[in-house]
mmCIF file of C-alpha atoms and ligand atoms in Angstrom:
data_model
loop_
_atom_site.group_PDB
_atom_site.id
_atom_site.type_symbol
_atom_site.label_atom_id
_atom_site.label_comp_id
_atom_site.label_asym_id
_atom_site.label_seq_id
_atom_site.Cartn_x
_atom_site.Cartn_y
_atom_site.Cartn_z
ATOM 1 C CA MET F 1 191.029 -13.347 132.150
ATOM 2 C CA SER F 2 191.616 -12.891 128.401
ATOM 3 C CA ALA F 3 193.943 -10.136 127.263
ATOM 4 C CA LEU F 4 192.528 -6.646 126.946
ATOM 5 C CA ARG F 5 193.151 -5.373 123.430
ATOM 6 C CA ILE F 6 194.515 -1.864 123.137
ATOM 7 C CA ALA F 7 194.871 -0.007 119.823
ATOM 8 C CA VAL F 8 197.881 2.306 119.908
ATOM 9 C CA ILE F 9 198.085 5.368 117.675
ATOM 10 C CA SER F 10 201.289 6.969 118.858
ATOM 11 C CA GLY F 11 201.046 9.483 116.021
ATOM 12 C CA ASP F 12 203.356 12.408 115.397
ATOM 13 C CA GLY F 13 206.200 14.355 116.957
ATOM 14 C CA ILE F 14 206.747 13.443 120.595
ATOM 15 C CA GLY F 15 203.719 11.101 120.464
ATOM 16 C CA PRO F 16 205.759 7.903 119.964
ATOM 17 C CA GLU F 17 208.294 8.887 122.670
ATOM 18 C CA VAL F 18 205.699 9.476 125.391
ATOM 19 C CA THR F 19 203.443 6.604 124.305
ATOM 20 C CA GLU F 20 206.312 4.132 124.607
ATOM 21 C CA GLN F 21 206.742 5.121 128.255
ATOM 22 C CA ALA F 22 202.987 4.989 128.874
ATOM 23 C CA ILE F 23 202.890 1.405 127.573
ATOM 24 C CA LEU F 24 205.818 0.361 129.787
ATOM 25 C CA ALA F 25 204.129 1.910 132.817
ATOM 26 C CA ALA F 26 200.752 0.334 131.984
ATOM 27 C CA GLU F 27 202.406 -3.086 131.551
ATOM 28 C CA ALA F 28 204.050 -2.817 134.974
ATOM 29 C CA ALA F 29 200.798 -1.598 136.527
ATOM 30 C CA ALA F 30 198.603 -4.290 134.918
ATOM 31 C CA ASN F 31 200.527 -6.936 136.885
ATOM 32 C CA ARG F 32 198.870 -5.592 140.016
ATOM 33 C CA ASP F 33 195.524 -6.853 138.682
ATOM 34 C CA ASN F 34 197.016 -9.934 137.004
ATOM 35 C CA ALA F 35 195.760 -8.499 133.750
ATOM 36 C CA GLU F 36 197.203 -9.015 130.322
ATOM 37 C CA LEU F 37 197.307 -6.141 127.854
ATOM 38 C CA GLU F 38 197.727 -6.778 124.139
ATOM 39 C CA TRP F 39 198.972 -3.787 122.151
ATOM 40 C CA THR F 40 198.307 -3.316 118.434
ATOM 41 C CA HIS F 41 200.196 -0.425 116.861
ATOM 42 C CA PHE F 42 198.733 1.553 113.966
ATOM 43 C CA PRO F 43 201.178 3.756 112.025
ATOM 44 C CA TRP F 44 198.658 6.533 111.383
ATOM 45 C CA GLY F 45 199.358 10.232 111.443
ATOM 46 C CA THR F 46 201.250 12.666 109.244
ATOM 47 C CA ASP F 47 203.853 10.138 107.976
ATOM 48 C CA PHE F 48 200.908 8.092 106.690
ATOM 49 C CA TYR F 49 199.458 11.319 105.246
ATOM 50 C CA PHE F 50 202.659 12.126 103.332
ATOM 51 C CA GLU F 51 202.559 8.663 101.798
ATOM 52 C CA HIS F 52 198.823 8.177 101.210
ATOM 53 C CA GLY F 53 197.259 11.652 101.223
ATOM 54 C CA ARG F 54 195.145 10.826 104.263
ATOM 55 C CA MET F 55 195.859 10.451 107.974
ATOM 56 C CA ALA F 56 194.638 6.861 108.231
ATOM 57 C CA PRO F 57 193.165 4.226 105.912
ATOM 58 C CA GLU F 58 189.550 4.587 104.836
ATOM 59 C CA ASP F 59 188.348 1.803 107.135
ATOM 60 C CA TYR F 60 190.294 2.946 110.203
ATOM 61 C CA LEU F 61 187.222 3.517 112.341
ATOM 62 C CA ASP F 62 185.978 -0.005 111.615
ATOM 63 C CA LEU F 63 189.404 -1.373 112.554
ATOM 64 C CA LEU F 64 189.328 0.484 115.882
ATOM 65 C CA ALA F 65 185.833 -0.754 116.719
ATOM 66 C CA GLU F 66 187.260 -4.172 117.615
ATOM 67 C CA PHE F 67 189.389 -2.907 120.502
ATOM 68 C CA ASP F 68 188.754 -2.487 124.210
ATOM 69 C CA ALA F 69 190.451 0.927 124.283
ATOM 70 C CA ILE F 70 192.565 3.287 122.213
ATOM 71 C CA LEU F 71 195.781 4.916 123.433
ATOM 72 C CA LEU F 72 196.760 7.979 121.431
ATOM 73 C CA GLY F 73 199.993 9.977 121.552
ATOM 74 C CA ALA F 74 199.804 13.196 119.573
ATOM 75 C CA VAL F 75 198.881 14.466 116.151
ATOM 76 C CA GLY F 76 200.245 17.439 114.249
ATOM 77 C CA HIS F 77 203.081 18.382 111.919
ATOM 78 C CA PRO F 78 204.374 21.831 110.945
ATOM 79 C CA ASP F 79 203.912 21.023 107.223
ATOM 80 C CA VAL F 80 200.271 19.908 107.519
ATOM 81 C CA GLN F 81 197.454 22.237 108.491
ATOM 82 C CA ASP F 82 196.145 21.325 111.945
ATOM 83 C CA HIS F 83 192.534 21.060 110.797
ATOM 84 C CA VAL F 84 193.653 18.260 108.450
ATOM 85 C CA THR F 85 195.348 16.280 111.218
ATOM 86 C CA LEU F 86 192.486 16.731 113.677
ATOM 87 C CA ASN F 87 189.609 16.170 111.264
ATOM 88 C CA GLY F 88 191.421 13.362 109.481
ATOM 89 C CA LEU F 89 192.069 11.231 112.551
ATOM 90 C CA LEU F 90 191.285 12.415 116.060
ATOM 91 C CA LEU F 91 187.868 14.049 115.887
ATOM 92 C CA PRO F 92 186.159 11.315 113.817
ATOM 93 C CA ILE F 93 187.233 8.778 116.478
ATOM 94 C CA ARG F 94 185.575 10.821 119.213
ATOM 95 C CA ARG F 95 182.383 11.115 117.162
ATOM 96 C CA ARG F 96 182.177 7.576 115.728
ATOM 97 C CA PHE F 97 182.546 5.985 119.159
ATOM 98 C CA ASP F 98 180.322 8.612 120.781
ATOM 99 C CA GLN F 99 183.044 9.516 123.275
ATOM 100 C CA TYR F 100 180.965 12.406 124.482
ATOM 101 C CA VAL F 101 182.701 12.843 127.834
ATOM 102 C CA CYS F 102 186.184 14.305 127.691
ATOM 103 C CA LEU F 103 187.545 14.113 131.214
ATOM 104 C CA ARG F 104 190.464 16.411 131.959
ATOM 105 C CA PRO F 105 191.797 16.660 135.519
ATOM 106 C CA SER F 106 194.061 19.469 136.754
ATOM 107 C CA TYR F 107 195.667 18.528 140.064
ATOM 108 C CA LEU F 108 198.508 20.339 141.835
ATOM 109 C CA TYR F 109 200.867 17.511 142.786
ATOM 110 C CA PRO F 110 203.177 17.716 145.807
ATOM 111 C CA GLY F 111 206.620 18.675 144.507
ATOM 112 C CA VAL F 112 205.291 20.697 141.572
ATOM 113 C CA GLN F 113 205.406 24.473 141.584
ATOM 114 C CA SER F 114 202.324 26.326 140.375
ATOM 115 C CA PRO F 115 203.151 29.581 138.580
ATOM 116 C CA LEU F 116 200.600 31.125 140.937
ATOM 117 C CA ARG F 117 201.855 32.349 144.321
ATOM 118 C CA ASP F 118 201.445 30.321 147.566
ATOM 119 C CA LYS F 119 199.492 27.330 146.261
ATOM 120 C CA GLU F 120 199.548 24.277 148.525
ATOM 121 C CA PRO F 121 199.880 20.774 147.046
ATOM 122 C CA GLY F 122 196.437 19.317 146.447
ATOM 123 C CA SER F 123 194.747 22.691 146.896
ATOM 124 C CA ILE F 124 193.916 22.807 143.177
ATOM 125 C CA ASP F 125 191.891 19.779 142.121
ATOM 126 C CA ILE F 126 189.694 20.565 139.129
ATOM 127 C CA LEU F 127 187.928 17.993 136.992
ATOM 128 C CA VAL F 128 186.700 19.379 133.690
ATOM 129 C CA PHE F 129 183.935 17.583 131.792
ATOM 130 C CA ARG F 130 184.352 18.771 128.235
ATOM 131 C CA GLU F 131 181.576 18.036 125.737
ATOM 132 C CA ASN F 132 183.364 16.054 123.050
ATOM 133 C CA THR F 133 181.157 15.281 120.054
ATOM 134 C CA GLU F 134 179.418 18.479 118.959
ATOM 135 C CA GLY F 135 179.482 22.191 119.898
ATOM 136 C CA GLU F 136 182.090 24.314 118.185
ATOM 137 C CA TYR F 137 183.945 21.204 116.903
ATOM 138 C CA ALA F 138 181.034 19.963 114.766
ATOM 139 C CA ASN F 139 182.979 20.907 111.622
ATOM 140 C CA ILE F 140 179.928 22.032 109.716
ATOM 141 C CA GLY F 141 180.328 24.915 107.308
ATOM 142 C CA GLY F 142 181.916 25.787 104.052
ATOM 143 C CA ARG F 143 183.895 28.225 101.967
ATOM 144 C CA LEU F 144 182.581 30.353 99.143
ATOM 145 C CA TYR F 145 184.780 32.257 96.703
ATOM 146 C CA GLN F 146 187.831 30.684 98.326
ATOM 147 C CA ASP F 147 191.076 32.576 97.640
ATOM 148 C CA LYS F 148 189.150 35.387 95.929
ATOM 149 C CA ASP F 149 188.620 38.862 97.368
ATOM 150 C CA ASP F 150 185.068 37.867 98.347
ATOM 151 C CA ASP F 151 186.236 34.798 100.287
ATOM 152 C CA VAL F 152 183.589 33.725 102.824
ATOM 153 C CA ALA F 153 183.906 31.069 105.528
ATOM 154 C CA ILE F 154 180.949 29.785 107.517
ATOM 155 C CA GLN F 155 181.553 27.646 110.610
ATOM 156 C CA THR F 156 178.533 26.455 112.527
ATOM 157 C CA SER F 157 178.384 25.284 116.136
ATOM 158 C CA VAL F 158 175.955 22.521 116.969
ATOM 159 C CA PHE F 159 174.287 22.372 120.365
ATOM 160 C CA THR F 160 171.617 19.718 120.820
ATOM 161 C CA ARG F 161 169.389 19.221 123.822
ATOM 162 C CA LYS F 162 170.552 15.601 124.070
ATOM 163 C CA GLY F 163 174.236 16.568 123.696
ATOM 164 C CA CYS F 164 174.094 19.274 126.361
ATOM 165 C CA GLU F 165 171.952 17.248 128.739
ATOM 166 C CA ARG F 166 174.137 14.130 128.731
ATOM 167 C CA ILE F 167 177.479 15.856 129.335
ATOM 168 C CA ILE F 168 175.982 18.076 132.042
ATOM 169 C CA ARG F 169 174.321 15.085 133.720
ATOM 170 C CA SER F 170 177.591 13.105 133.642
ATOM 171 C CA ALA F 171 179.336 16.028 135.315
ATOM 172 C CA PHE F 172 176.675 16.323 138.012
ATOM 173 C CA GLU F 173 176.821 12.582 138.682
ATOM 174 C CA LYS F 174 180.563 12.868 139.236
ATOM 175 C CA ALA F 175 180.220 15.997 141.372
ATOM 176 C CA ALA F 176 177.807 14.104 143.606
ATOM 177 C CA THR F 177 180.586 11.592 144.414
ATOM 178 C CA ARG F 178 183.223 14.192 145.334
ATOM 179 C CA PRO F 179 183.572 15.825 148.740
ATOM 180 C CA ALA F 180 183.222 19.403 147.496
ATOM 181 C CA GLN F 181 179.753 18.775 145.988
ATOM 182 C CA LYS F 182 180.239 21.681 143.593
ATOM 183 C CA ILE F 183 179.926 22.281 139.881
ATOM 184 C CA ALA F 184 180.564 25.222 137.573
ATOM 185 C CA SER F 185 179.055 25.589 134.107
ATOM 186 C CA ILE F 186 180.962 27.578 131.498
ATOM 187 C CA THR F 187 178.865 29.551 129.047
ATOM 188 C CA LYS F 188 178.746 32.527 126.722
ATOM 189 C CA SER F 189 175.004 32.892 126.463
ATOM 190 C CA ASN F 190 175.221 36.672 126.598
ATOM 191 C CA ALA F 191 176.684 36.677 123.081
ATOM 192 C CA GLN F 192 175.567 33.304 121.722
ATOM 193 C CA GLY F 193 171.845 33.482 122.139
ATOM 194 C CA TYR F 194 170.936 30.098 120.696
ATOM 195 C CA GLY F 195 173.375 27.291 121.417
ATOM 196 C CA MET F 196 174.645 28.609 124.716
ATOM 197 C CA VAL F 197 171.145 29.496 125.889
ATOM 198 C CA LEU F 198 170.152 25.875 125.247
ATOM 199 C CA TRP F 199 173.250 24.856 127.243
ATOM 200 C CA ASP F 200 172.214 27.095 130.175
ATOM 201 C CA GLU F 201 168.668 25.745 130.087
ATOM 202 C CA GLN F 202 169.890 22.164 130.245
ATOM 203 C CA PHE F 203 172.261 23.046 133.074
ATOM 204 C CA ASP F 204 169.393 24.496 135.128
ATOM 205 C CA LYS F 205 167.191 21.514 134.299
ATOM 206 C CA VAL F 206 169.769 18.913 135.350
ATOM 207 C CA ALA F 207 170.723 20.975 138.431
ATOM 208 C CA ALA F 208 167.157 20.615 139.692
ATOM 209 C CA ASP F 209 167.784 16.842 139.949
ATOM 210 C CA PHE F 210 170.825 17.449 142.197
ATOM 211 C CA PRO F 211 169.592 19.895 144.860
ATOM 212 C CA ASN F 212 172.590 19.231 147.150
ATOM 213 C CA ILE F 213 175.191 20.272 144.593
ATOM 214 C CA GLU F 214 176.298 23.891 144.757
ATOM 215 C CA THR F 215 176.220 25.424 141.282
ATOM 216 C CA GLU F 216 177.653 28.438 139.544
ATOM 217 C CA SER F 217 177.484 29.560 135.942
ATOM 218 C CA LEU F 218 180.313 31.636 134.525
ATOM 219 C CA LEU F 219 180.857 33.285 131.186
ATOM 220 C CA ILE F 220 184.032 31.895 129.643
ATOM 221 C CA ASP F 221 185.747 35.288 129.907
ATOM 222 C CA ARG F 222 185.019 35.393 133.625
ATOM 223 C CA ALA F 223 185.998 31.717 134.019
ATOM 224 C CA VAL F 224 189.528 32.291 132.684
ATOM 225 C CA MET F 225 190.013 35.094 135.202
ATOM 226 C CA GLU F 226 188.665 33.007 138.068
ATOM 227 C CA PHE F 227 190.804 29.983 137.113
ATOM 228 C CA VAL F 228 193.805 32.222 137.837
ATOM 229 C CA ARG F 229 192.343 34.223 140.733
ATOM 230 C CA ARG F 230 190.692 31.382 142.687
ATOM 231 C CA PRO F 231 191.529 27.990 141.146
ATOM 232 C CA GLU F 232 191.024 26.279 144.530
ATOM 233 C CA SER F 233 187.331 27.147 144.456
ATOM 234 C CA PHE F 234 186.627 24.935 141.416
ATOM 235 C CA ASP F 235 185.768 21.265 141.661
ATOM 236 C CA VAL F 236 183.822 19.766 138.748
ATOM 237 C CA VAL F 237 183.541 22.083 135.743
ATOM 238 C CA VAL F 238 181.373 21.384 132.692
ATOM 239 C CA ALA F 239 182.058 23.124 129.410
ATOM 240 C CA SER F 240 181.414 22.966 125.695
ATOM 241 C CA ASN F 241 183.909 21.397 123.323
ATOM 242 C CA LEU F 242 185.933 24.541 122.555
ATOM 243 C CA PHE F 243 185.656 26.213 125.944
ATOM 244 C CA GLY F 244 186.608 22.942 127.631
ATOM 245 C CA ASP F 245 189.660 22.612 125.411
ATOM 246 C CA ILE F 246 190.906 26.122 126.107
ATOM 247 C CA LEU F 247 190.129 26.067 129.809
ATOM 248 C CA THR F 248 191.988 22.793 130.362
ATOM 249 C CA ASP F 249 195.170 24.173 128.808
ATOM 250 C CA LEU F 250 194.912 26.993 131.322
ATOM 251 C CA GLY F 251 194.192 24.470 134.085
ATOM 252 C CA ALA F 252 197.284 22.473 133.070
ATOM 253 C CA ILE F 253 199.533 25.499 133.327
ATOM 254 C CA VAL F 254 198.021 26.606 136.635
ATOM 255 C CA VAL F 255 199.006 23.210 138.107
ATOM 256 C CA GLY F 256 202.512 23.357 136.724
ATOM 257 C CA SER F 257 202.821 21.968 133.207
ATOM 258 C CA MET F 258 201.125 20.705 130.070
ATOM 259 C CA GLY F 259 203.390 17.722 130.625
ATOM 260 C CA LEU F 260 201.096 16.561 133.448
ATOM 261 C CA ALA F 261 197.757 17.029 131.669
ATOM 262 C CA ALA F 262 196.023 13.714 131.012
ATOM 263 C CA SER F 263 192.700 13.117 129.332
ATOM 264 C CA ALA F 264 190.103 10.467 128.625
ATOM 265 C CA ASN F 265 187.541 10.493 125.804
ATOM 266 C CA ILE F 266 184.838 8.268 127.158
ATOM 267 C CA ASP F 267 181.688 6.643 125.880
ATOM 268 C CA PRO F 268 179.956 5.952 129.203
ATOM 269 C CA THR F 269 177.671 3.363 127.554
ATOM 270 C CA ARG F 270 180.771 1.280 126.660
ATOM 271 C CA ASN F 271 179.291 0.432 123.254
ATOM 272 C CA GLY F 272 182.635 1.194 121.633
ATOM 273 C CA PRO F 273 186.226 1.779 122.701
ATOM 274 C CA SER F 274 187.095 4.896 124.666
ATOM 275 C CA MET F 275 190.297 6.794 123.869
ATOM 276 C CA PHE F 276 193.023 8.061 126.177
ATOM 277 C CA GLU F 277 195.552 10.746 125.259
ATOM 278 C CA PRO F 278 197.735 13.411 126.805
ATOM 279 C CA VAL F 279 196.263 16.887 126.338
ATOM 280 C CA HIS F 280 199.480 18.163 124.766
ATOM 281 C CA GLY F 281 200.158 18.056 121.046
ATOM 282 C CA SER F 282 203.076 16.782 118.992
ATOM 283 C CA ALA F 283 205.589 19.470 120.106
ATOM 284 C CA PRO F 284 207.731 19.428 116.935
ATOM 285 C CA ASP F 285 210.220 21.822 118.556
ATOM 286 C CA ILE F 286 211.415 19.115 120.957
ATOM 287 C CA THR F 287 210.691 15.968 118.930
ATOM 288 C CA GLY F 288 213.435 13.351 119.089
ATOM 289 C CA MET F 289 215.412 15.217 121.742
ATOM 290 C CA GLY F 290 214.255 13.117 124.687
ATOM 291 C CA LEU F 291 212.953 16.231 126.442
ATOM 292 C CA ALA F 292 209.229 15.433 126.460
ATOM 293 C CA ASN F 293 207.550 14.801 129.783
ATOM 294 C CA PRO F 294 205.922 11.340 129.534
ATOM 295 C CA LEU F 295 203.804 11.809 132.673
ATOM 296 C CA ALA F 296 200.734 13.161 130.844
ATOM 297 C CA ALA F 297 200.748 10.066 128.621
ATOM 298 C CA ILE F 298 201.402 7.795 131.616
ATOM 299 C CA LEU F 299 198.542 9.380 133.589
ATOM 300 C CA SER F 300 196.302 8.985 130.522
ATOM 301 C CA ALA F 301 197.206 5.290 130.443
ATOM 302 C CA GLY F 302 196.223 5.232 134.134
ATOM 303 C CA MET F 303 192.814 6.657 133.210
ATOM 304 C CA MET F 304 192.541 3.910 130.592
ATOM 305 C CA LEU F 305 193.275 1.212 133.183
ATOM 306 C CA GLU F 306 190.640 2.696 135.471
ATOM 307 C CA HIS F 307 188.113 2.646 132.612
ATOM 308 C CA LEU F 308 189.027 -0.995 131.950
ATOM 309 C CA GLU F 309 188.243 -1.642 135.621
ATOM 310 C CA LEU F 310 191.831 -2.508 136.530
ATOM 311 C CA HIS F 311 191.521 -0.460 139.687
ATOM 312 C CA ASN F 312 194.741 -1.564 141.407
ATOM 313 C CA ALA F 313 196.713 -0.948 138.245
ATOM 314 C CA ALA F 314 195.215 2.510 137.807
ATOM 315 C CA ALA F 315 195.857 3.405 141.445
ATOM 316 C CA SER F 316 199.493 2.312 141.130
ATOM 317 C CA ILE F 317 200.054 4.682 138.202
ATOM 318 C CA ASP F 318 198.518 7.552 140.110
ATOM 319 C CA GLN F 319 200.538 6.731 143.213
ATOM 320 C CA SER F 320 203.795 6.350 141.277
ATOM 321 C CA VAL F 321 203.430 9.792 139.694
ATOM 322 C CA LYS F 322 202.666 11.340 143.090
ATOM 323 C CA GLN F 323 205.691 9.600 144.589
ATOM 324 C CA LEU F 324 208.073 10.540 141.793
ATOM 325 C CA LEU F 325 207.096 14.196 141.915
ATOM 326 C CA ALA F 326 207.019 14.449 145.711
ATOM 327 C CA GLN F 327 210.297 12.633 146.305
ATOM 328 C CA ASP F 328 212.346 14.710 143.948
ATOM 329 C CA GLY F 329 212.596 11.867 141.447
ATOM 330 C CA PRO F 330 213.842 12.582 137.919
ATOM 331 C CA LYS F 331 211.918 15.431 136.345
ATOM 332 C CA SER F 332 211.781 16.594 132.754
ATOM 333 C CA PRO F 333 212.769 20.164 131.793
ATOM 334 C CA ASP F 334 209.164 21.484 131.798
ATOM 335 C CA LEU F 335 209.170 20.779 135.562
ATOM 336 C CA GLY F 336 212.580 22.326 136.116
ATOM 337 C CA GLY F 337 214.575 19.079 135.877
ATOM 338 C CA THR F 338 217.083 17.656 133.444
ATOM 339 C CA ALA F 339 215.828 14.075 133.113
ATOM 340 C CA LYS F 340 215.173 12.509 129.731
ATOM 341 C CA THR F 341 211.781 11.091 128.737
ATOM 342 C CA THR F 342 213.069 7.541 129.163
ATOM 343 C CA GLU F 343 214.559 8.276 132.619
ATOM 344 C CA VAL F 344 211.227 9.592 133.905
ATOM 345 C CA GLY F 345 209.432 6.573 132.425
ATOM 346 C CA ALA F 346 211.942 4.125 133.920
ATOM 347 C CA ALA F 347 211.575 5.749 137.357
ATOM 348 C CA ILE F 348 207.796 5.308 137.183
ATOM 349 C CA VAL F 349 208.144 1.625 136.280
ATOM 350 C CA GLU F 350 210.618 1.131 139.130
ATOM 351 C CA ILE F 351 208.236 2.726 141.655
ATOM 352 C CA ILE F 352 205.321 0.591 140.446
ATOM 353 C CA ARG F 353 207.392 -2.602 140.637
ATOM 354 C CA ALA F 354 208.518 -1.750 144.161
ATOM 355 C CA MET F 355 204.943 -1.291 145.432
HETATM 356 N N1 GGG J 401 197.343 14.481 122.394
HETATM 357 C C1 GGG J 401 196.530 14.544 121.276
HETATM 358 C C2 GGG J 401 196.828 15.735 120.409
HETATM 359 O O1 GGG J 401 197.772 15.750 119.668
HETATM 360 N N2 GGG J 401 196.006 16.744 120.511
HETATM 361 C C3 GGG J 401 196.188 17.904 119.726
HETATM 362 C C4 GGG J 401 195.033 18.795 119.677
HETATM 363 O O2 GGG J 401 195.174 19.889 119.185
HETATM 364 N N3 GGG J 401 193.862 18.399 120.145
HETATM 365 C C5 GGG J 401 192.737 19.224 120.058
HETATM 366 C C6 GGG J 401 191.636 18.764 120.918
HETATM 367 O O3 GGG J 401 191.791 17.894 121.758
HETATM 368 O O4 GGG J 401 190.561 19.300 120.781
#
């Protein structure tokens, strides 16, 4: 088998620290499928921005097109507005490669304490399908009379029939493979009478093709309450770009830490590379201190291996994280431990090698 080519954008802040551990874990895991991974590092992010006035070179999307997958760390810097870092690097990748499915699991691992009372390990197992190429992230709008008293900003959401239908259908297809056979749609069609009504219509239309799947539709304001009140009752959840982003931060905290929240930006057609990244950002407050939890990045690398059809490798990452957390292995401070980023990463590699 020829080497699988991975583009690495470790990015800003804690991005390089956690990505380094994710690569070590993925290397150890790939041995289980006798696969070779070839890593190409791109120094893009805010350092590049300070030097060149942009987050990445003009042809960066063309450069990425050649790869089998993209592994991303984090983007963001306190001295650069966040819309510059996101729109200058991350969001164009999702759109150019039509990574319209953003998969974000929230699972309560054995050995991890939920901030919610009396939650059993495994009792919370939510898989959010976040629409990833349009919606509230479409970045269409403009400013008029900027910095004057009459300053006006217009920001438009884009909901297309095709965009809603395909993310909702992907979520239903996944729900049909899971034991719970349940799906929840997140909406706000009471206040947003165009885009979100189209979303609801597509949800009902796709639901008719899956008569055995139990459905519910919740307004986002109700969904945030229910994620806290009854997180166990959710299985697959499908949401728009913004609602999916917000809800998965809540999901991450409900299952113990942002440091465990992995994600995959997937083009199911496989026409271009998909991208894998921890949900967390660059965390400038702890950058360089060795305090970052690398498990979200490691689990994201596991999702990448699964997408690359290295099933044994992916399973070994998943299993190693479960084992480390359950057996009181080294834990980073966000999980109540004192272990450094590198110690957690090394423990994962050791578990994988011992399998
Ligand atoms: N781990 C990638 C990262 O830095 N994400 C920061 C972020 O704010 N992402 C927004 C989004 O995923 O919509």
